[in-house]
Amino acid sequence: MHFEILVEGQTDLMTLSVLMAKMVGPYRNPHTWKIHPHRGIGKLPEPSALKTNLTDHTLLHNLPSKLKAYGESMAKDEMVVVLVDLDDRPDCRAFKQELVSLLEHCPQRPNCLFRIAVEELEAWFLGDIAAVLAAYPQAKRPVLDGYIQDSPCGTWELLADAIHPGGMAALAADGKRSQVVLNEKKKWARQIAPKMDVEHNLSPSFQCFRDGLRLKIGPAATPPPPATPPPPRPRPATTAPAPLPPGAT
C-alpha cells in the first residue's frame, strides 16, 4: 500500500516521518508513503466557490480539489490519509462527517482515511509521558500528570508549560503563531517522536490513527507483542534532532 498523507504543517510532517515506520513497518517493506505539509489547517471553501484560491495553501481550502484529483489518478493499492487537528471545534464526529462528505463531490472517489488529532497533535506526545521525559528529563512532572488525555485544555500550551523554560508564557511572548513557537513545536516533534512507543500510547485519537492505517493494510502490520516487557529506556544525555526518514516532503 502507498499512502498519500495530507497534514497541516511541518510539526505533523516531522512527527509522521518518524512514526509511520513504527506503525506500518519500514519504508518499502512493503508499504510506502509521502507526506504533504500545508500552511495550516485553514477552512473549507464555500460550496459556491468555482475555483481554488491559488494563494491559499492551507489544507482544508485545497482538500476538495485534491480529493477529486486523487480520485482520478490513484491506483487500487494507494490511499489518501487526511490528518487534521480538532482545535476548538465542539464536535469531533460532526467535523469528521463534514470531511467525509467531500467525497460525495468526487466523480471518482479515492480510497481515503480521515483522522482527527484531539485536541491537537501534541496530545499524541502527551499520550506517551515516558517519551516526553526521555526527551526532556527536566520536564515538570506535576504538569504532565495533571493532563487528561485528549481533553480540550490548550494541549500545546500545556506541553510548553511542562518542558519549555519559562513555560508557555515565555515561549509565546511574541504571539502563539510566531515563528519562534512554530520552530519550538518542530523541535518537540524531532525530540519526542523517535522515543514514542506506538503500541502503548494512551491518546485515543492516536490509537484511532494507528489502527485505521493497520486496518487498511491487514493484520500483518501489527508487530507481535514482546515476550517480556522491554527494559526501561535510558535518558539521553543530549537532545540532538533525529534525521527525517524517507517519504517526507
PDB file of N, CA and C in Angstrom, residues 105-202:
ATOM      1  N   HIS A 105     -18.666  14.672  -3.708  1.00  0.00           N
ATOM      2  CA  HIS A 105     -18.495  15.574  -4.845  1.00  0.00           C
ATOM      3  C   HIS A 105     -17.358  15.138  -5.760  1.00  0.00           C
ATOM      4  N   CYS A 106     -16.811  13.949  -5.506  1.00  0.00           N
ATOM      5  CA  CYS A 106     -15.741  13.419  -6.347  1.00  0.00           C
ATOM      6  C   CYS A 106     -16.339  12.487  -7.396  1.00  0.00           C
ATOM      7  N   PRO A 107     -16.180  12.769  -8.682  1.00  0.00           N
ATOM      8  CA  PRO A 107     -16.685  11.865  -9.712  1.00  0.00           C
ATOM      9  C   PRO A 107     -16.179  10.438  -9.526  1.00  0.00           C
ATOM     10  N   GLN A 108     -14.924  10.324  -9.117  1.00  0.00           N
ATOM     11  CA  GLN A 108     -14.349   9.024  -8.752  1.00  0.00           C
ATOM     12  C   GLN A 108     -13.768   9.163  -7.350  1.00  0.00           C
ATOM     13  N   ARG A 109     -14.317   8.424  -6.414  1.00  0.00           N
ATOM     14  CA  ARG A 109     -13.892   8.573  -5.026  1.00  0.00           C
ATOM     15  C   ARG A 109     -12.545   7.894  -4.781  1.00  0.00           C
ATOM     16  N   PRO A 110     -11.599   8.611  -4.196  1.00  0.00           N
ATOM     17  CA  PRO A 110     -10.338   7.956  -3.821  1.00  0.00           C
ATOM     18  C   PRO A 110     -10.526   7.118  -2.565  1.00  0.00           C
ATOM     19  N   ASN A 111      -9.682   6.123  -2.408  1.00  0.00           N
ATOM     20  CA  ASN A 111      -9.619   5.385  -1.154  1.00  0.00           C
ATOM     21  C   ASN A 111      -9.063   6.345  -0.112  1.00  0.00           C
ATOM     22  N   CYS A 112      -9.812   6.625   0.934  1.00  0.00           N
ATOM     23  CA  CYS A 112      -9.452   7.746   1.809  1.00  0.00           C
ATOM     24  C   CYS A 112      -9.700   7.409   3.276  1.00  0.00           C
ATOM     25  N   LEU A 113      -8.795   7.881   4.126  1.00  0.00           N
ATOM     26  CA  LEU A 113      -8.912   7.730   5.569  1.00  0.00           C
ATOM     27  C   LEU A 113      -8.799   9.112   6.202  1.00  0.00           C
ATOM     28  N   PHE A 114      -9.843   9.522   6.918  1.00  0.00           N
ATOM     29  CA  PHE A 114      -9.838  10.813   7.616  1.00  0.00           C
ATOM     30  C   PHE A 114      -9.602  10.570   9.102  1.00  0.00           C
ATOM     31  N   ARG A 115      -8.651  11.296   9.668  1.00  0.00           N
ATOM     32  CA  ARG A 115      -8.377  11.153  11.090  1.00  0.00           C
ATOM     33  C   ARG A 115      -8.152  12.539  11.711  1.00  0.00           C
ATOM     34  N   ILE A 116      -8.540  12.661  12.993  1.00  0.00           N
ATOM     35  CA  ILE A 116      -8.513  13.945  13.690  1.00  0.00           C
ATOM     36  C   ILE A 116      -7.727  13.796  14.991  1.00  0.00           C
ATOM     37  N   ALA A 117      -6.702  14.624  15.182  1.00  0.00           N
ATOM     38  CA  ALA A 117      -5.961  14.654  16.442  1.00  0.00           C
ATOM     39  C   ALA A 117      -6.744  15.520  17.435  1.00  0.00           C
ATOM     40  N   VAL A 118      -6.996  14.976  18.616  1.00  0.00           N
ATOM     41  CA  VAL A 118      -7.845  15.638  19.614  1.00  0.00           C
ATOM     42  C   VAL A 118      -7.001  15.969  20.848  1.00  0.00           C
ATOM     43  N   GLU A 119      -6.894  17.141  21.257  1.00  0.00           N
ATOM     44  CA  GLU A 119      -7.408  18.340  20.629  1.00  0.00           C
ATOM     45  C   GLU A 119      -6.489  18.804  19.505  1.00  0.00           C
ATOM     46  N   GLU A 120      -5.229  18.392  19.601  1.00  0.00           N
ATOM     47  CA  GLU A 120      -4.246  18.710  18.565  1.00  0.00           C
ATOM     48  C   GLU A 120      -3.115  17.702  18.648  1.00  0.00           C
ATOM     49  N   LEU A 121      -2.193  17.780  17.712  1.00  0.00           N
ATOM     50  CA  LEU A 121      -1.169  16.744  17.577  1.00  0.00           C
ATOM     51  C   LEU A 121      -0.356  16.539  18.845  1.00  0.00           C
ATOM     52  N   GLU A 122      -0.118  17.602  19.602  1.00  0.00           N
ATOM     53  CA  GLU A 122       0.691  17.463  20.823  1.00  0.00           C
ATOM     54  C   GLU A 122       0.059  16.510  21.829  1.00  0.00           C
ATOM     55  N   ALA A 123      -1.243  16.222  21.683  1.00  0.00           N
ATOM     56  CA  ALA A 123      -1.883  15.222  22.548  1.00  0.00           C
ATOM     57  C   ALA A 123      -1.246  13.853  22.349  1.00  0.00           C
ATOM     58  N   TRP A 124      -0.747  13.584  21.147  1.00  0.00           N
ATOM     59  CA  TRP A 124      -0.084  12.305  20.894  1.00  0.00           C
ATOM     60  C   TRP A 124       1.224  12.201  21.677  1.00  0.00           C
ATOM     61  N   PHE A 125       1.954  13.316  21.784  1.00  0.00           N
ATOM     62  CA  PHE A 125       3.172  13.301  22.598  1.00  0.00           C
ATOM     63  C   PHE A 125       2.817  13.042  24.062  1.00  0.00           C
ATOM     64  N   LEU A 126       1.766  13.712  24.531  1.00  0.00           N
ATOM     65  CA  LEU A 126       1.356  13.559  25.933  1.00  0.00           C
ATOM     66  C   LEU A 126       0.734  12.198  26.198  1.00  0.00           C
ATOM     67  N   GLY A 127       0.425  11.456  25.147  1.00  0.00           N
ATOM     68  CA  GLY A 127      -0.031  10.080  25.315  1.00  0.00           C
ATOM     69  C   GLY A 127       1.089   9.132  25.682  1.00  0.00           C
ATOM     70  N   ASP A 128       2.319   9.604  25.626  1.00  0.00           N
ATOM     71  CA  ASP A 128       3.487   8.791  25.980  1.00  0.00           C
ATOM     72  C   ASP A 128       4.389   9.635  26.883  1.00  0.00           C
ATOM     73  N   ILE A 129       4.033   9.706  28.149  1.00  0.00           N
ATOM     74  CA  ILE A 129       4.791  10.531  29.102  1.00  0.00           C
ATOM     75  C   ILE A 129       6.235  10.062  29.206  1.00  0.00           C
ATOM     76  N   ALA A 130       6.464   8.742  29.079  1.00  0.00           N
ATOM     77  CA  ALA A 130       7.835   8.234  29.147  1.00  0.00           C
ATOM     78  C   ALA A 130       8.681   8.808  28.023  1.00  0.00           C
ATOM     79  N   ALA A 131       8.100   8.967  26.838  1.00  0.00           N
ATOM     80  CA  ALA A 131       8.841   9.539  25.717  1.00  0.00           C
ATOM     81  C   ALA A 131       9.141  11.015  25.967  1.00  0.00           C
ATOM     82  N   VAL A 132       8.171  11.742  26.523  1.00  0.00           N
ATOM     83  CA  VAL A 132       8.384  13.157  26.838  1.00  0.00           C
ATOM     84  C   VAL A 132       9.524  13.302  27.842  1.00  0.00           C
ATOM     85  N   LEU A 133       9.524  12.463  28.869  1.00  0.00           N
ATOM     86  CA  LEU A 133      10.564  12.542  29.899  1.00  0.00           C
ATOM     87  C   LEU A 133      11.922  12.090  29.371  1.00  0.00           C
ATOM     88  N   ALA A 134      11.928  11.136  28.444  1.00  0.00           N
ATOM     89  CA  ALA A 134      13.195  10.708  27.848  1.00  0.00           C
ATOM     90  C   ALA A 134      13.802  11.834  27.018  1.00  0.00           C
ATOM     91  N   ALA A 135      12.940  12.583  26.336  1.00  0.00           N
ATOM     92  CA  ALA A 135      13.429  13.700  25.521  1.00  0.00           C
ATOM     93  C   ALA A 135      13.743  14.928  26.359  1.00  0.00           C
ATOM     94  N   TYR A 136      12.961  15.124  27.426  1.00  0.00           N
ATOM     95  CA  TYR A 136      13.108  16.306  28.284  1.00  0.00           C
ATOM     96  C   TYR A 136      13.113  15.862  29.748  1.00  0.00           C
ATOM     97  N   PRO A 137      14.265  15.392  30.227  1.00  0.00           N
ATOM     98  CA  PRO A 137      14.328  14.859  31.600  1.00  0.00           C
ATOM     99  C   PRO A 137      13.951  15.877  32.673  1.00  0.00           C
ATOM    100  N   GLN A 138      14.078  17.162  32.371  1.00  0.00           N
ATOM    101  CA  GLN A 138      13.755  18.185  33.363  1.00  0.00           C
ATOM    102  C   GLN A 138      12.301  18.646  33.288  1.00  0.00           C
ATOM    103  N   ALA A 139      11.480  17.937  32.534  1.00  0.00           N
ATOM    104  CA  ALA A 139      10.067  18.314  32.394  1.00  0.00           C
ATOM    105  C   ALA A 139       9.384  18.335  33.760  1.00  0.00           C
ATOM    106  N   LYS A 140       8.405  19.207  33.890  1.00  0.00           N
ATOM    107  CA  LYS A 140       7.659  19.332  35.149  1.00  0.00           C
ATOM    108  C   LYS A 140       6.633  18.214  35.249  1.00  0.00           C
ATOM    109  N   ARG A 141       6.926  17.237  36.072  1.00  0.00           N
ATOM    110  CA  ARG A 141       6.073  16.060  36.163  1.00  0.00           C
ATOM    111  C   ARG A 141       4.658  16.386  36.643  1.00  0.00           C
ATOM    112  N   PRO A 142       4.463  17.297  37.597  1.00  0.00           N
ATOM    113  CA  PRO A 142       3.083  17.607  38.010  1.00  0.00           C
ATOM    114  C   PRO A 142       2.220  18.129  36.869  1.00  0.00           C
ATOM    115  N   VAL A 143       2.817  18.903  35.964  1.00  0.00           N
ATOM    116  CA  VAL A 143       2.055  19.403  34.816  1.00  0.00           C
ATOM    117  C   VAL A 143       1.650  18.248  33.917  1.00  0.00           C
ATOM    118  N   LEU A 144       2.594  17.341  33.653  1.00  0.00           N
ATOM    119  CA  LEU A 144       2.291  16.182  32.810  1.00  0.00           C
ATOM    120  C   LEU A 144       1.249  15.283  33.462  1.00  0.00           C
ATOM    121  N   ASP A 145       1.391  15.054  34.751  1.00  0.00           N
ATOM    122  CA  ASP A 145       0.461  14.162  35.452  1.00  0.00           C
ATOM    123  C   ASP A 145      -0.939  14.744  35.549  1.00  0.00           C
ATOM    124  N   GLY A 146      -1.050  16.067  35.469  1.00  0.00           N
ATOM    125  CA  GLY A 146      -2.367  16.684  35.558  1.00  0.00           C
ATOM    126  C   GLY A 146      -3.131  16.702  34.247  1.00  0.00           C
ATOM    127  N   TYR A 147      -2.502  16.263  33.171  1.00  0.00           N
ATOM    128  CA  TYR A 147      -3.152  16.268  31.861  1.00  0.00           C
ATOM    129  C   TYR A 147      -4.163  15.135  31.752  1.00  0.00           C
ATOM    130  N   ILE A 148      -5.352  15.442  31.269  1.00  0.00           N
ATOM    131  CA  ILE A 148      -6.371  14.436  30.967  1.00  0.00           C
ATOM    132  C   ILE A 148      -6.320  14.177  29.472  1.00  0.00           C
ATOM    133  N   GLN A 149      -6.075  12.918  29.103  1.00  0.00           N
ATOM    134  CA  GLN A 149      -5.763  12.589  27.723  1.00  0.00           C
ATOM    135  C   GLN A 149      -6.835  13.047  26.733  1.00  0.00           C
ATOM    136  N   ASP A 150      -6.375  13.705  25.675  1.00  0.00           N
ATOM    137  CA  ASP A 150      -7.221  14.206  24.579  1.00  0.00           C
ATOM    138  C   ASP A 150      -8.296  15.178  25.057  1.00  0.00           C
ATOM    139  N   SER A 151      -8.043  15.861  26.152  1.00  0.00           N
ATOM    140  CA  SER A 151      -9.021  16.813  26.667  1.00  0.00           C
ATOM    141  C   SER A 151      -8.823  18.178  26.011  1.00  0.00           C
ATOM    142  N   PRO A 152      -9.893  18.981  25.915  1.00  0.00           N
ATOM    143  CA  PRO A 152      -9.788  20.337  25.353  1.00  0.00           C
ATOM    144  C   PRO A 152      -9.239  21.305  26.396  1.00  0.00           C
ATOM    145  N   CYS A 153      -7.911  21.375  26.469  1.00  0.00           N
ATOM    146  CA  CYS A 153      -7.294  22.125  27.564  1.00  0.00           C
ATOM    147  C   CYS A 153      -6.242  23.119  27.091  1.00  0.00           C
ATOM    148  N   GLY A 154      -6.078  23.268  25.774  1.00  0.00           N
ATOM    149  CA  GLY A 154      -4.934  24.032  25.282  1.00  0.00           C
ATOM    150  C   GLY A 154      -3.715  23.129  25.341  1.00  0.00           C
ATOM    151  N   THR A 155      -3.680  22.099  24.479  1.00  0.00           N
ATOM    152  CA  THR A 155      -2.723  20.998  24.623  1.00  0.00           C
ATOM    153  C   THR A 155      -1.284  21.434  24.429  1.00  0.00           C
ATOM    154  N   TRP A 156      -1.002  22.163  23.354  1.00  0.00           N
ATOM    155  CA  TRP A 156       0.398  22.528  23.140  1.00  0.00           C
ATOM    156  C   TRP A 156       0.869  23.505  24.203  1.00  0.00           C
ATOM    157  N   GLU A 157      -0.039  24.343  24.698  1.00  0.00           N
ATOM    158  CA  GLU A 157       0.334  25.268  25.762  1.00  0.00           C
ATOM    159  C   GLU A 157       0.700  24.505  27.037  1.00  0.00           C
ATOM    160  N   LEU A 158      -0.053  23.429  27.326  1.00  0.00           N
ATOM    161  CA  LEU A 158       0.253  22.619  28.497  1.00  0.00           C
ATOM    162  C   LEU A 158       1.613  21.943  28.338  1.00  0.00           C
ATOM    163  N   LEU A 159       1.873  21.420  27.148  1.00  0.00           N
ATOM    164  CA  LEU A 159       3.172  20.787  26.914  1.00  0.00           C
ATOM    165  C   LEU A 159       4.295  21.806  27.066  1.00  0.00           C
ATOM    166  N   ALA A 160       4.077  23.020  26.575  1.00  0.00           N
ATOM    167  CA  ALA A 160       5.081  24.073  26.736  1.00  0.00           C
ATOM    168  C   ALA A 160       5.329  24.375  28.210  1.00  0.00           C
ATOM    169  N   ASP A 161       4.261  24.416  29.002  1.00  0.00           N
ATOM    170  CA  ASP A 161       4.418  24.664  30.434  1.00  0.00           C
ATOM    171  C   ASP A 161       5.241  23.562  31.095  1.00  0.00           C
ATOM    172  N   ALA A 162       5.173  22.355  30.542  1.00  0.00           N
ATOM    173  CA  ALA A 162       5.885  21.222  31.142  1.00  0.00           C
ATOM    174  C   ALA A 162       7.352  21.164  30.735  1.00  0.00           C
ATOM    175  N   ILE A 163       7.688  21.556  29.496  1.00  0.00           N
ATOM    176  CA  ILE A 163       9.042  21.279  29.017  1.00  0.00           C
ATOM    177  C   ILE A 163       9.835  22.504  28.574  1.00  0.00           C
ATOM    178  N   HIS A 164       9.176  23.640  28.378  1.00  0.00           N
ATOM    179  CA  HIS A 164       9.917  24.812  27.893  1.00  0.00           C
ATOM    180  C   HIS A 164      10.323  25.709  29.060  1.00  0.00           C
ATOM    181  N   PRO A 165      11.563  26.177  29.102  1.00  0.00           N
ATOM    182  CA  PRO A 165      11.968  27.095  30.175  1.00  0.00           C
ATOM    183  C   PRO A 165      11.081  28.339  30.202  1.00  0.00           C
ATOM    184  N   GLY A 166      10.452  28.581  31.330  1.00  0.00           N
ATOM    185  CA  GLY A 166       9.539  29.705  31.442  1.00  0.00           C
ATOM    186  C   GLY A 166       8.133  29.395  30.990  1.00  0.00           C
ATOM    187  N   GLY A 167       7.909  28.181  30.456  1.00  0.00           N
ATOM    188  CA  GLY A 167       6.563  27.750  30.088  1.00  0.00           C
ATOM    189  C   GLY A 167       6.022  28.447  28.853  1.00  0.00           C
ATOM    190  N   MET A 168       4.715  28.301  28.672  1.00  0.00           N
ATOM    191  CA  MET A 168       4.052  28.869  27.506  1.00  0.00           C
ATOM    192  C   MET A 168       4.183  30.378  27.454  1.00  0.00           C
ATOM    193  N   ALA A 169       4.127  31.041  28.607  1.00  0.00           N
ATOM    194  CA  ALA A 169       4.190  32.500  28.640  1.00  0.00           C
ATOM    195  C   ALA A 169       5.485  33.013  28.021  1.00  0.00           C
ATOM    196  N   ALA A 170       6.587  32.349  28.330  1.00  0.00           N
ATOM    197  CA  ALA A 170       7.876  32.759  27.770  1.00  0.00           C
ATOM    198  C   ALA A 170       7.963  32.413  26.289  1.00  0.00           C
ATOM    199  N   LEU A 171       7.477  31.231  25.931  1.00  0.00           N
ATOM    200  CA  LEU A 171       7.576  30.787  24.544  1.00  0.00           C
ATOM    201  C   LEU A 171       6.738  31.657  23.614  1.00  0.00           C
ATOM    202  N   ALA A 172       5.543  32.014  24.054  1.00  0.00           N
ATOM    203  CA  ALA A 172       4.606  32.740  23.197  1.00  0.00           C
ATOM    204  C   ALA A 172       4.636  34.245  23.441  1.00  0.00           C
ATOM    205  N   ALA A 173       5.757  34.753  23.917  1.00  0.00           N
ATOM    206  CA  ALA A 173       5.848  36.192  24.209  1.00  0.00           C
ATOM    207  C   ALA A 173       5.595  37.032  22.969  1.00  0.00           C
ATOM    208  N   ASP A 174       5.954  36.503  21.792  1.00  0.00           N
ATOM    209  CA  ASP A 174       5.746  37.234  20.541  1.00  0.00           C
ATOM    210  C   ASP A 174       4.490  36.778  19.811  1.00  0.00           C
ATOM    211  N   GLY A 175       3.638  36.015  20.494  1.00  0.00           N
ATOM    212  CA  GLY A 175       2.404  35.537  19.874  1.00  0.00           C
ATOM    213  C   GLY A 175       2.405  34.037  19.714  1.00  0.00           C
ATOM    214  N   LYS A 176       1.226  33.424  19.818  1.00  0.00           N
ATOM    215  CA  LYS A 176       1.112  31.967  19.738  1.00  0.00           C
ATOM    216  C   LYS A 176       1.418  31.422  18.345  1.00  0.00           C
ATOM    217  N   ARG A 177       1.325  32.277  17.336  1.00  0.00           N
ATOM    218  CA  ARG A 177       1.597  31.826  15.970  1.00  0.00           C
ATOM    219  C   ARG A 177       2.915  32.381  15.438  1.00  0.00           C
ATOM    220  N   SER A 178       3.779  32.798  16.334  1.00  0.00           N
ATOM    221  CA  SER A 178       5.065  33.351  15.915  1.00  0.00           C
ATOM    222  C   SER A 178       5.974  32.244  15.384  1.00  0.00           C
ATOM    223  N   GLN A 179       7.002  32.650  14.647  1.00  0.00           N
ATOM    224  CA  GLN A 179       7.946  31.678  14.113  1.00  0.00           C
ATOM    225  C   GLN A 179       8.693  30.970  15.233  1.00  0.00           C
ATOM    226  N   VAL A 180       8.884  31.651  16.345  1.00  0.00           N
ATOM    227  CA  VAL A 180       9.547  31.023  17.498  1.00  0.00           C
ATOM    228  C   VAL A 180       8.738  29.831  17.988  1.00  0.00           C
ATOM    229  N   VAL A 181       7.426  30.005  18.094  1.00  0.00           N
ATOM    230  CA  VAL A 181       6.559  28.918  18.534  1.00  0.00           C
ATOM    231  C   VAL A 181       6.572  27.775  17.524  1.00  0.00           C
ATOM    232  N   LEU A 182       6.466  28.103  16.244  1.00  0.00           N
ATOM    233  CA  LEU A 182       6.458  27.066  15.215  1.00  0.00           C
ATOM    234  C   LEU A 182       7.761  26.276  15.221  1.00  0.00           C
ATOM    235  N   ASN A 183       8.870  26.956  15.385  1.00  0.00           N
ATOM    236  CA  ASN A 183      10.161  26.265  15.426  1.00  0.00           C
ATOM    237  C   ASN A 183      10.268  25.365  16.652  1.00  0.00           C
ATOM    238  N   GLU A 184       9.735  25.826  17.786  1.00  0.00           N
ATOM    239  CA  GLU A 184       9.792  25.020  19.003  1.00  0.00           C
ATOM    240  C   GLU A 184       8.935  23.769  18.861  1.00  0.00           C
ATOM    241  N   LYS A 185       7.781  23.896  18.236  1.00  0.00           N
ATOM    242  CA  LYS A 185       6.921  22.723  18.022  1.00  0.00           C
ATOM    243  C   LYS A 185       7.609  21.687  17.140  1.00  0.00           C
ATOM    244  N   LYS A 186       8.316  22.154  16.129  1.00  0.00           N
ATOM    245  CA  LYS A 186       9.063  21.219  15.282  1.00  0.00           C
ATOM    246  C   LYS A 186      10.167  20.527  16.084  1.00  0.00           C
ATOM    247  N   LYS A 187      10.794  21.278  16.969  1.00  0.00           N
ATOM    248  CA  LYS A 187      11.828  20.694  17.819  1.00  0.00           C
ATOM    249  C   LYS A 187      11.232  19.618  18.716  1.00  0.00           C
ATOM    250  N   TRP A 188      10.052  19.876  19.300  1.00  0.00           N
ATOM    251  CA  TRP A 188       9.399  18.860  20.124  1.00  0.00           C
ATOM    252  C   TRP A 188       9.183  17.579  19.327  1.00  0.00           C
ATOM    253  N   ALA A 189       8.705  17.727  18.101  1.00  0.00           N
ATOM    254  CA  ALA A 189       8.441  16.550  17.262  1.00  0.00           C
ATOM    255  C   ALA A 189       9.722  15.764  17.011  1.00  0.00           C
ATOM    256  N   ARG A 190      10.802  16.485  16.716  1.00  0.00           N
ATOM    257  CA  ARG A 190      12.076  15.807  16.450  1.00  0.00           C
ATOM    258  C   ARG A 190      12.606  15.079  17.680  1.00  0.00           C
ATOM    259  N   GLN A 191      12.386  15.656  18.853  1.00  0.00           N
ATOM    260  CA  GLN A 191      12.935  15.080  20.071  1.00  0.00           C
ATOM    261  C   GLN A 191      12.061  13.953  20.635  1.00  0.00           C
ATOM    262  N   ILE A 192      10.747  14.121  20.575  1.00  0.00           N
ATOM    263  CA  ILE A 192       9.842  13.182  21.255  1.00  0.00           C
ATOM    264  C   ILE A 192       9.444  12.009  20.375  1.00  0.00           C
ATOM    265  N   ALA A 193       9.120  12.255  19.114  1.00  0.00           N
ATOM    266  CA  ALA A 193       8.587  11.201  18.250  1.00  0.00           C
ATOM    267  C   ALA A 193       9.491   9.972  18.162  1.00  0.00           C
ATOM    268  N   PRO A 194      10.827  10.108  18.036  1.00  0.00           N
ATOM    269  CA  PRO A 194      11.664   8.904  17.962  1.00  0.00           C
ATOM    270  C   PRO A 194      11.610   8.038  19.216  1.00  0.00           C
ATOM    271  N   LYS A 195      11.202   8.608  20.321  1.00  0.00           N
ATOM    272  CA  LYS A 195      11.179   7.868  21.580  1.00  0.00           C
ATOM    273  C   LYS A 195       9.803   7.300  21.899  1.00  0.00           C
ATOM    274  N   MET A 196       8.820   7.546  21.054  1.00  0.00           N
ATOM    275  CA  MET A 196       7.445   7.119  21.345  1.00  0.00           C
ATOM    276  C   MET A 196       7.250   5.630  21.107  1.00  0.00           C
ATOM    277  N   ASP A 197       6.468   5.033  21.980  1.00  0.00           N
ATOM    278  CA  ASP A 197       6.057   3.628  21.868  1.00  0.00           C
ATOM    279  C   ASP A 197       4.647   3.625  21.286  1.00  0.00           C
ATOM    280  N   VAL A 198       4.527   3.300  20.007  1.00  0.00           N
ATOM    281  CA  VAL A 198       3.224   3.416  19.348  1.00  0.00           C
ATOM    282  C   VAL A 198       2.233   2.350  19.808  1.00  0.00           C
ATOM    283  N   GLU A 199       2.733   1.295  20.416  1.00  0.00           N
ATOM    284  CA  GLU A 199       1.824   0.225  20.857  1.00  0.00           C
ATOM    285  C   GLU A 199       1.112   0.562  22.166  1.00  0.00           C
ATOM    286  N   HIS A 200       1.653   1.485  22.938  1.00  0.00           N
ATOM    287  CA  HIS A 200       1.097   1.754  24.263  1.00  0.00           C
ATOM    288  C   HIS A 200       0.766   3.226  24.471  1.00  0.00           C
ATOM    289  N   ASN A 201       0.612   3.966  23.385  1.00  0.00           N
ATOM    290  CA  ASN A 201       0.249   5.371  23.507  1.00  0.00           C
ATOM    291  C   ASN A 201      -1.176   5.495  24.048  1.00  0.00           C
ATOM    292  N   LEU A 202      -1.379   6.381  25.006  1.00  0.00           N
ATOM    293  CA  LEU A 202      -2.668   6.496  25.696  1.00  0.00           C
ATOM    294  C   LEU A 202      -3.653   7.423  25.004  1.00  0.00           C
TER     295      LEU A 202
END
